[in-house]
Structure formats: C-alpha cells, structure tokens
Coordinates of C-alpha atoms and ligand atoms in Angstrom, one line a residue:
X1 CA 0.0 0.0 0.0
X2 CA 1.4 3.4 -0.9
X3 CA 1.3 6.1 1.8
X4 CA -1.2 8.8 0.8
X5 CA 0.2 12.2 1.6
X6 CA -1.4 15.6 2.0
X7 CA 1.1 18.4 1.6
X8 CA -0.1 21.7 3.1
X9 CA 1.9 24.4 1.5
X10 CA 3.1 22.4 -1.5
X11 CA 4.2 25.5 -3.4
X12 CA 6.8 26.5 -0.8
X13 CA 10.4 25.5 -0.3
X14 CA 9.6 22.5 1.9
X15 CA 6.5 21.6 -0.2
X16 CA 8.4 21.6 -3.5
X17 CA 11.2 19.5 -2.0
X18 CA 8.7 17.0 -0.6
X19 CA 7.3 16.6 -4.1
X20 CA 10.8 16.0 -5.3
X21 CA 11.2 13.3 -2.7
X22 CA 7.9 11.7 -3.7
X23 CA 8.7 11.8 -7.4
X24 CA 11.8 9.7 -6.6
X25 CA 9.7 7.1 -4.7
X26 CA 6.4 6.8 -6.5
X27 CA 6.3 3.2 -5.5
X28 CA 6.0 4.3 -1.9
X29 CA 4.0 7.5 -1.9
X30 CA 0.9 8.9 -3.5
X31 CA -0.1 12.6 -3.4
X32 CA -3.6 12.8 -2.0
X33 CA -3.9 16.6 -1.4
X34 CA -2.0 19.7 -2.3
X35 CA -2.6 23.2 -0.9
X36 CA -1.3 26.7 -1.7
X37 CA -2.0 30.2 -0.4
X38 CA -2.1 32.1 -3.7
X39 CA 0.5 30.6 -6.0
X40 CA -2.1 29.3 -8.4
X41 CA 0.2 28.7 -11.4
X42 CA 2.5 26.4 -9.4
X43 CA -0.4 24.6 -7.7
X44 CA -1.9 23.9 -11.2
X45 CA 1.4 22.5 -12.5
X46 CA 1.9 20.3 -9.5
X47 CA -1.7 19.1 -9.7
X48 CA -1.3 18.1 -13.3
X49 CA 1.9 16.2 -12.6
X50 CA 0.9 14.5 -9.3
X51 CA -2.9 14.1 -9.9
X52 CA -4.0 14.5 -6.2
X53 CA -7.5 13.7 -5.2
X54 CA -8.1 17.3 -4.0
X55 CA -6.5 20.7 -3.9
X56 CA -7.0 23.8 -1.8
X57 CA -6.2 27.3 -2.9
X58 CA -6.6 29.5 0.2
X59 CA -7.0 32.8 -1.6
X60 CA -10.6 32.9 -2.8
X61 CA -9.7 35.2 -5.7
X62 CA -7.5 32.4 -7.2
X63 CA -10.2 29.7 -7.2
X64 CA -11.6 30.5 -10.6
X65 CA -8.2 30.1 -12.2
X66 CA -7.4 26.8 -10.5
X67 CA -10.8 25.3 -11.1
X68 CA -10.8 26.3 -14.7
X69 CA -7.3 24.9 -15.3
X70 CA -8.1 21.6 -13.6
X71 CA -11.6 21.1 -15.1
X72 CA -10.6 18.2 -17.3
X73 CA -8.7 16.4 -14.4
X74 CA -10.4 14.2 -11.8
X75 CA -9.3 16.6 -9.0
X76 CA -11.6 18.3 -6.5
X77 CA -10.8 22.0 -6.1
X78 CA -11.6 23.9 -3.0
X79 CA -10.9 27.5 -1.8
X80 CA -10.6 29.4 1.5
X81 CA -9.1 28.9 4.9
X82 CA -12.0 26.7 6.1
X83 CA -11.3 24.3 3.3
X84 CA -7.7 24.1 4.4
X85 CA -8.8 23.1 7.9
X86 CA -11.5 20.6 6.7
X87 CA -9.4 18.9 4.1
X88 CA -6.9 17.4 6.6
X89 CA -9.8 15.2 7.9
X90 CA -10.3 13.4 4.5
X91 CA -10.4 9.7 5.2
X92 CA -8.1 8.8 2.4
X93 CA -5.1 10.7 3.9
X94 CA -2.5 8.7 5.7
X95 CA -0.1 11.5 6.6
X96 CA -0.3 15.3 6.6
X97 CA 3.0 17.2 5.9
X98 CA 2.5 20.6 7.3
X99 CA 4.8 22.8 5.2
X100 CA 2.9 26.0 5.8
X101 CA 4.8 29.1 7.1
X102 CA 4.0 30.9 10.3
X103 CA 1.0 30.9 12.7
X104 CA -1.1 29.7 9.7
X105 CA 0.2 26.2 10.4
X106 CA -1.2 25.9 14.0
X107 CA -4.9 25.2 13.3
X108 CA -4.5 22.8 10.4
X109 CA -2.0 20.8 12.4
X110 CA -4.4 20.7 15.4
X111 CA -7.2 19.5 13.2
X112 CA -5.1 16.8 11.5
X113 CA -4.1 15.5 14.9
X114 CA -7.6 15.6 16.2
X115 CA -8.6 13.5 13.1
X116 CA -5.9 11.0 14.1
X117 CA -3.6 11.7 11.2
X118 CA 0.1 11.1 11.4
X119 CA 1.7 14.5 11.0
X120 CA 5.1 15.3 9.5
X121 CA 5.8 18.8 10.9
X122 CA 8.0 21.3 9.1
X123 CA 6.0 24.3 10.4
X124 CA 8.0 25.1 13.6
X125 CA 5.6 27.9 14.6
X126 CA 2.9 25.3 15.5
X127 CA 4.8 24.0 18.5
X128 CA 6.3 27.4 19.4
X129 CA 2.9 28.8 19.8
X130 CA 0.8 25.8 20.9
X131 CA 3.2 23.1 22.1
X132 CA 1.3 22.9 25.5
X133 CA -1.9 22.3 23.6
X134 CA -0.6 20.1 20.8
X135 CA 1.6 17.6 22.8
X136 CA -1.1 16.3 25.1
X137 CA -3.2 15.6 22.0
X138 CA -0.3 13.7 20.4
X139 CA 0.2 11.7 23.6
X140 CA -3.5 11.0 24.4
X141 CA -4.2 9.9 20.9
X142 CA -0.8 8.2 20.5
X143 CA -0.3 9.7 17.1
X144 CA 3.2 9.9 15.5
X145 CA 4.4 13.6 15.2
X146 CA 7.4 13.4 13.0
X147 CA 9.8 16.3 12.9
X148 CA 10.9 17.7 9.5
X149 CA 13.1 20.5 10.7
X150 CA 16.7 19.2 10.1
X151 CA 17.8 19.7 13.7
X152 CA 14.8 18.0 15.2
X153 CA 15.0 15.2 12.7
X154 CA 18.6 14.8 13.7
X155 CA 17.7 14.5 17.4
X156 CA 14.8 12.2 16.6
X157 CA 17.2 10.0 14.5
X158 CA 19.7 9.9 17.5
X159 CA 16.9 8.8 19.8
X160 CA 15.7 5.9 17.7
X161 CA 16.4 2.8 20.0
X162 CA 17.1 5.1 23.0
X163 CA 13.5 5.7 24.2
X164 CA 14.2 4.3 27.7
X165 CA 17.4 6.2 28.2
X166 CA 17.3 9.6 29.8
X167 CA 18.7 12.6 27.8
X168 CA 21.1 14.8 29.7
X169 CA 20.9 17.6 27.2
X170 CA 20.7 18.2 23.4
X171 CA 22.7 20.5 21.3
X172 CA 21.0 22.3 18.5
X173 CA 23.4 23.4 15.8
X174 CA 23.0 26.7 13.9
X175 CA 24.7 27.7 10.7
X176 CA 25.0 31.2 12.1
X177 CA 23.4 32.6 8.9
X178 CA 24.8 35.2 6.6
X179 CA 25.9 37.5 9.5
X180 CA 27.9 35.0 11.5
X181 CA 30.8 36.8 13.2
X182 CA 29.4 40.3 12.7
X183 CA 28.7 42.7 15.6
X184 CA 25.7 44.9 16.2
X185 CA 27.2 48.0 14.7
X186 CA 28.0 46.2 11.5
X187 CA 24.4 45.1 11.1
X188 CA 22.8 48.5 11.5
X189 CA 22.3 49.1 7.7
X190 CA 22.2 45.6 6.2
X191 CA 19.6 45.2 3.5
X192 CA 17.0 42.4 3.0
X193 CA 19.0 41.1 -0.1
X194 CA 22.1 40.6 2.2
X195 CA 20.0 38.9 4.9
X196 CA 18.3 36.6 2.3
X197 CA 21.7 35.2 1.2
X198 CA 21.9 32.2 3.4
X199 CA 25.3 30.5 3.2
X200 CA 24.1 26.8 3.3
X201 CA 20.4 26.5 2.8
X202 CA 17.9 27.7 0.2
X203 CA 14.6 28.3 2.1
X204 CA 11.5 30.5 2.1
X205 CA 12.1 34.2 2.9
X206 CA 10.6 34.1 6.5
X207 CA 12.8 31.3 7.8
X208 CA 15.8 32.8 6.0
X209 CA 15.4 36.1 7.9
X210 CA 14.8 34.1 11.0
X211 CA 18.1 32.4 10.4
X212 CA 19.9 35.7 9.9
X213 CA 18.5 37.1 13.2
X214 CA 18.9 33.7 14.9
X215 CA 15.3 33.8 16.0
X216 CA 15.2 30.6 14.0
X217 CA 17.3 28.9 16.8
X218 CA 15.0 30.5 19.4
X219 CA 12.0 29.0 17.7
X220 CA 13.7 25.7 17.3
X221 CA 14.7 25.6 21.0
X222 CA 11.0 25.9 21.9
X223 CA 10.0 23.3 19.3
X224 CA 12.6 20.9 20.7
X225 CA 11.4 21.5 24.3
X226 CA 7.9 20.3 23.3
X227 CA 8.9 17.5 20.9
X228 CA 11.5 15.9 23.3
X229 CA 9.9 16.9 26.6
X230 CA 13.0 18.9 27.8
X231 CA 13.6 21.9 30.0
X232 CA 15.0 25.0 28.1
X233 CA 18.2 24.7 30.2
X234 CA 18.7 21.2 28.7
X235 CA 18.8 22.7 25.2
X236 CA 22.1 24.2 24.1
X237 CA 22.7 26.2 21.0
X238 CA 26.0 26.0 19.2
X239 CA 27.0 27.7 15.9
X240 CA 28.4 25.2 13.4
X241 CA 29.0 27.1 10.1
X242 CA 29.4 24.0 7.9
X243 CA 25.9 22.7 8.7
X244 CA 27.1 19.0 8.5
X245 CA 26.3 18.0 12.1
X246 CA 22.6 18.7 12.3
X247 CA 22.2 18.3 16.1
X248 CA 23.4 16.1 19.0
X249 CA 22.1 14.2 22.0
X250 CA 24.1 13.9 25.2
X251 CA 23.3 10.8 27.3
X252 CA 23.8 10.2 31.0
X253 CA 26.7 7.9 30.5
X254 CA 28.7 10.7 28.7
X255 CA 28.0 9.4 25.2
X256 CA 27.1 11.9 22.5
X257 CA 25.2 10.9 19.4
X258 CA 25.1 13.2 16.4
X259 CA 23.4 13.0 13.0
X260 CA 25.5 14.1 10.0
X261 CA 24.7 14.7 6.4
X262 CA 25.2 17.3 3.7
X263 CA 22.8 20.2 4.2
X264 CA 19.8 19.1 2.0
X265 CA 16.3 19.4 3.4
X266 CA 15.1 16.5 1.2
X267 CA 16.8 14.1 3.6
X268 CA 14.8 15.0 6.8
X269 CA 11.7 15.4 4.7
X270 CA 12.2 11.9 3.3
X271 CA 13.0 10.4 6.7
X272 CA 9.7 11.8 8.1
X273 CA 7.7 10.5 5.1
X274 CA 9.3 7.1 5.2
X275 CA 9.9 6.5 8.9
X276 CA 10.9 4.0 10.2
X277 CA 12.3 3.0 6.9
X278 CA 15.3 4.7 5.3
X279 CA 14.9 4.9 1.5
X280 CA 17.8 5.0 -1.0
X281 CA 18.7 8.3 -2.6
X282 CA 21.0 9.5 -5.2
X283 CA 21.6 12.9 -3.6
X284 CA 25.2 14.0 -3.2
X285 CA 26.6 12.2 -0.1
X286 CA 28.8 13.4 2.8
X287 CA 32.5 12.5 2.5
X288 CA 34.7 13.0 5.5
X289 CA 37.8 13.5 3.4
X290 CA 36.5 16.4 1.5
X291 CA 34.7 17.9 4.5
X292 CA 37.4 17.5 7.1
X293 CA 37.0 20.7 9.1
X294 CA 34.0 20.9 11.4
X295 CA 33.9 23.9 13.7
X296 CA 31.7 24.9 16.6
X297 CA 31.3 28.2 18.5
X298 CA 29.1 29.7 21.2
X299 CA 26.5 32.0 19.7
X300 CA 26.9 35.8 20.2
X301 CA 23.8 36.3 22.2
X302 CA 24.3 40.1 22.5
X303 CA 24.3 40.7 18.8
X304 CA 21.7 38.0 18.1
X305 CA 19.4 39.0 21.0
X306 CA 16.4 37.0 19.6
X307 CA 17.9 33.9 21.2
X308 CA 17.5 35.3 24.7
X309 CA 14.0 36.6 23.9
X310 CA 13.0 33.0 23.0
X311 CA 14.4 31.6 26.3
X312 CA 12.6 34.4 28.2
X313 CA 9.2 33.8 26.6
X314 CA 9.4 30.0 27.1
X315 CA 10.2 30.5 30.8
X316 CA 7.1 32.6 31.1
X317 CA 5.0 30.3 29.0
X318 CA 1.2 30.7 28.3
X319 CA 0.5 33.0 25.4
X320 CA 3.9 34.7 25.5
X321 CA 5.6 32.5 22.8
X322 CA 2.5 33.3 20.6
X323 CA 3.1 37.1 21.1
X324 CA 6.7 36.6 20.2
X325 CA 5.9 34.6 17.2
X326 CA 3.3 37.1 15.8
X327 CA 5.6 40.1 16.4
X328 CA 8.4 38.3 14.7
X329 CA 6.3 37.5 11.7
X330 CA 5.2 41.1 11.4
X331 CA 8.7 42.5 12.0
X332 CA 10.3 40.2 9.5
X333 CA 7.8 41.3 6.8
X334 CA 8.4 44.9 7.7
X335 CA 12.1 44.4 7.3
X336 CA 11.7 42.7 3.9
X337 CA 9.6 45.7 2.8
X338 CA 12.3 48.0 3.9
X339 CA 10.1 49.6 6.6
X340 CA 12.4 48.8 9.5
X341 CA 16.1 48.0 10.0
X342 CA 17.5 44.6 10.7
X343 CA 18.3 45.3 14.4
X344 CA 14.8 46.7 14.8
X345 CA 13.2 43.3 14.3
X346 CA 14.2 42.3 17.9
X347 CA 13.2 45.7 19.2
X348 CA 9.7 45.3 17.8
X349 CA 9.4 41.8 19.3
X350 CA 10.6 43.0 22.7
X351 CA 8.2 46.0 22.8
X352 CA 5.2 43.9 21.6
X353 CA 5.8 41.5 24.5
X354 CA 5.2 44.4 26.9
X355 CA 1.9 45.3 25.2
X356 CA -0.1 42.1 25.3
X357 CA -1.7 40.7 28.4
X358 CA -0.4 37.4 29.8
X359 CA -2.7 34.3 29.6
X360 CA -1.2 31.5 31.6
X361 CA -3.2 28.5 30.2
X362 CA -4.0 29.3 26.6
X363 CA -6.4 27.4 24.4
X364 CA -6.9 27.7 20.6
X365 CA -9.3 30.6 21.1
X366 CA -6.7 32.5 23.3
X367 CA -4.0 31.8 20.7
X368 CA -6.1 33.2 17.8
X369 CA -6.9 36.3 19.9
X370 CA -3.4 36.7 21.0
X371 CA -1.9 36.3 17.6
X372 CA -4.4 38.9 16.1
X373 CA -3.8 41.4 18.9
X374 CA 0.0 41.0 18.8
X375 CA 0.0 41.7 15.1
X376 CA -1.9 44.9 15.6
X377 CA 0.5 46.0 18.4
X378 CA 3.6 45.1 16.4
X379 CA 2.3 47.1 13.4
X380 CA 1.6 50.1 15.7
X381 CA 5.2 49.9 16.9
X382 CA 6.5 49.7 13.4
X383 CA 4.4 52.8 12.4
X384 CA 6.0 54.6 15.2
X385 CA 9.5 53.6 14.1
X386 CA 8.7 54.7 10.5
X387 CA 7.8 58.2 11.6
Ligands
NDP401 P1 7.7 29.0 2.1 O1 7.4 30.5 2.3 O2 8.6 28.7 1.0 O3 6.3 28.3 1.8 C1 5.1 28.4 2.5 C2 4.0 27.6 2.0 O4 2.8 27.9 2.7 C3 3.6 28.0 0.5 O5 3.0 26.9 -0.1 C4 2.6 29.1 0.7 O6 1.7 29.2 -0.4 C5 1.8 28.6 1.9 N1 1.2 29.6 2.7 C6 1.8 30.8 3.1 N2 1.0 31.5 4.0 C7 -0.1 30.8 4.0 C8 -1.4 31.0 4.7 N3 -1.6 32.1 5.4 N4 -2.3 30.0 4.6 C9 -2.1 28.9 3.8 N5 -1.0 28.7 3.2 C10 0.0 29.6 3.3 O7 8.1 28.4 3.5 P2 9.1 27.3 3.7 O8 8.8 26.1 2.9 O9 10.5 27.8 3.7 O10 8.9 27.0 5.3 C11 7.7 26.3 5.7 C12 7.9 25.9 7.2 O11 8.9 25.0 7.3 C13 8.2 27.1 8.0 O12 7.6 27.0 9.3 C14 9.7 27.0 8.2 O13 10.2 27.6 9.4 C15 9.9 25.5 8.3 N6 11.2 25.0 7.8 C16 11.6 25.4 6.5 C17 12.9 24.9 6.1 C18 13.3 25.2 4.7 O14 14.4 24.7 4.3 N7 12.6 25.9 3.9 C19 13.8 24.2 6.9 C20 13.2 23.9 8.2 C21 12.0 24.3 8.6 P3 2.0 30.2 -1.6 O15 3.2 29.7 -2.3 O16 0.8 30.2 -2.4 O17 2.2 31.6 -1.0

C-alpha cells in the first residue's frame, strides 16, 4: 500500500522539495492533497503532474483560475481557509505534511491530529505557539508527530532505539546565517538582499530572515522543548557554520550521538515521510575526506538577541511565545519591505511582548486572539519607528 500524503503548503520551499522526494519514490508514496495560499500557477502545474484527489487554494480570488485549469482532471478544487482546515480530515489521507509558514500552520496541524492523522511537521511555529496544547493531544491519541526541521529530525534519529534512556541535554546546531561573526554596529544598515543570502540552505524568505537574526534557533529551542519533553536549560545552541552535524544528543553515560549529512532538506523530509524505513537516494553524499574541518562556536547572544528573547518567553509560557511569534512574523515582513532596519526586528518583538496581556493557560481561542492582537500591536510599533 502506498502512503497517501497531504502536503499543506506544496508551493513553498519544503513543499516543492517534498514533491521532489515523492517523485523519486512513486512506488512508496501517493499525493492525496496539495494546498497553496495564492500561487495558483504552481499549484496547477503540481496538480497536473501528481494528480492529487483534491487541492485547496486558500486565496478565494484564485479559485476560478485553478478550477478552470483543472476542469478536465479528476481533481476536486476547494478554496478558502476553512477548506484548508477541513481537508486534513479526509479519510483517504494517511499522513499530513505541514509545510505552511507561520502561525497559519497551527490550526490545520491541530485539526489533523484531532482527526488521528500522522503528522510530519515542518512548520515550527505550531509548537512554538501551541506546544502545550498540541503535545497532550499527540500523547493522548498516541499519534506519530514526525519532525521535519533538520535539527529536530537529527535529534529524533539519534533517539531511535534510545527511548528508555534519559537525555542529559541536546545541542541544536546553527549555521550562524549570513551575518555570523558580525557585531551589532555592522548590522545596522544591512539590506534584505544581504539577509536573504543564506550560506548553506535555500529556504523560504521568512525562515531565511529568522536564520539571519537567529530567531530561528530560538523557535527551534522551543520546538525541541515540546517535541522531546525537555527543559530549556537542557537545550544548548552551538554555531556550526558547515551545517554538517545537524544536532546532537548527550546521554547520562557521557556518550554523545550526532546525525550528520550534507545540508539538504530532502533528507529530513524523506525520513519523516518514510519513517521508520530509510529509502535509498542518489543525492550527493557526505564525504569526511572532502569535509574534514568541522567547527563549533558559542553564539553571540548580545548581537543576536532573539535567542534570549525566546528563552525568556518560554520561561514565562502561556501565550507569550505566541506574542513573540506574531511580532516576529510582522517585524520580518516589515524588514523585507524596507520599513524597519535589521536590528529593529528584535526591538519590535521586545516591545510587543510588553503590550499584550499574559494568559497562563491558553487554548486555541486564546492563541487566535493573542496572535491577532500581537500583530496589531507590532504594526503600531512599526508605524512609530517609520515616523
Ligand atoms: P515558504 O514560504 O517557502 O512556503 C510556505 C507555503 O505555505 C507555501 O506553499 C505558501 O503558499 C503557503 N502559505 C503561506 N502562507 C499561508 C497561509 N496564510 N495560509 C495557507 N498557506 C500559506 O516556506 P518554507 O517552505 O521555507 O517553510 C515552511 C515551514 O517549514 C516554516 O515554518 C519554516 O520555518 C519551516 N522550515 C523550513 C525549512 C526550509 O528549508 N525551507 C527548513 C526547516 C524548517 P504560496 O506559495 O501560495 O504563498
């Protein structure tokens, strides 16, 4: 039986790479659902190639175009946010790959888990915002939640066969992004084009900027806390510019296990899709003799202050990670539009955190409210900066 996969966000960086993986293993996987926000052209091309059972285009204005283009195919076409939420419950789906970006991933992931679907999770914002709500659901329903983020996939791979052994700590590696080694004063006037030039990975624009500010590591620390049931102090961040060691687990006996591979997201995507099997690939392979220097550094937490913001909000818990996440999404967009400077991204987040009330035990309703309010507050702060 082929595994029938729904890819939420098939037109993005993770989504297109997932389709790459699937096209190499058509004997194992079948595409059941594809979704996009507004990239109708690519969604149409993907649908004609992979012949899913159904597609969703979230932007209503694009529905006509997609429906018209697929009218001769046996593919159901839906539009709107509610269709995105409903589609994950389709009985013919075996696994939902959540490759959406931002807070938009939280509700569909929740709905997929509620419907008992195995979830492969690339969308890190889901656990950052709603880890306290998502993980009990995963445990109560005993549903596999498979990490796609390369660091979390690495930890997960190190833990296979180790479930009974306590973890002493984990090390999340960070490439350091395009501004590794730079000090605050050197980052004052950097442009979006510079921040978008990631040295090792080709990713969507939001996660690339998160990588440059190192908020990405802050988000991943919170994601790891929930996925692996750790305390933040048990999660260490280390800069590793070669991006070969994808993360490490330290065990009580002093052993350290690491997962290594060339930086290629198709690997962790494929591992999540095929788990517990490893499938053959013809991707370029890691060779110790050509990659003989691996270096590791403590992060510069003064310059990249988003790391500490993430540790602070997870210590507080409740809806505070949600506030941080929303403010970050808005600040990153404002930076990309040239409205604020690079260093002001963390300023906007820090100020937004002061302006939203704390909710200790947040549910989905609280998260939706907090997210909306935090976006409004962050935009107000950005307006003030622009004046
Ligand atoms: P992209 O921006 O490349 O793609 C995002 C996808 O989500 C697109 O299909 C987009 O559709 C869709 N989308 C965007 N906004 C919405 C919305 N509001 N509602 C519904 N669909 C939406 O992102 P990435 O693939 O880079 O990242 C996806 C997630 O994976 C992020 O959480 C990121 O942090 C994480 N991740 C990414 C990695 C990477 O290598 N890219 C590595 C590790 C983690 P459309 O194209 O129509 O706009």
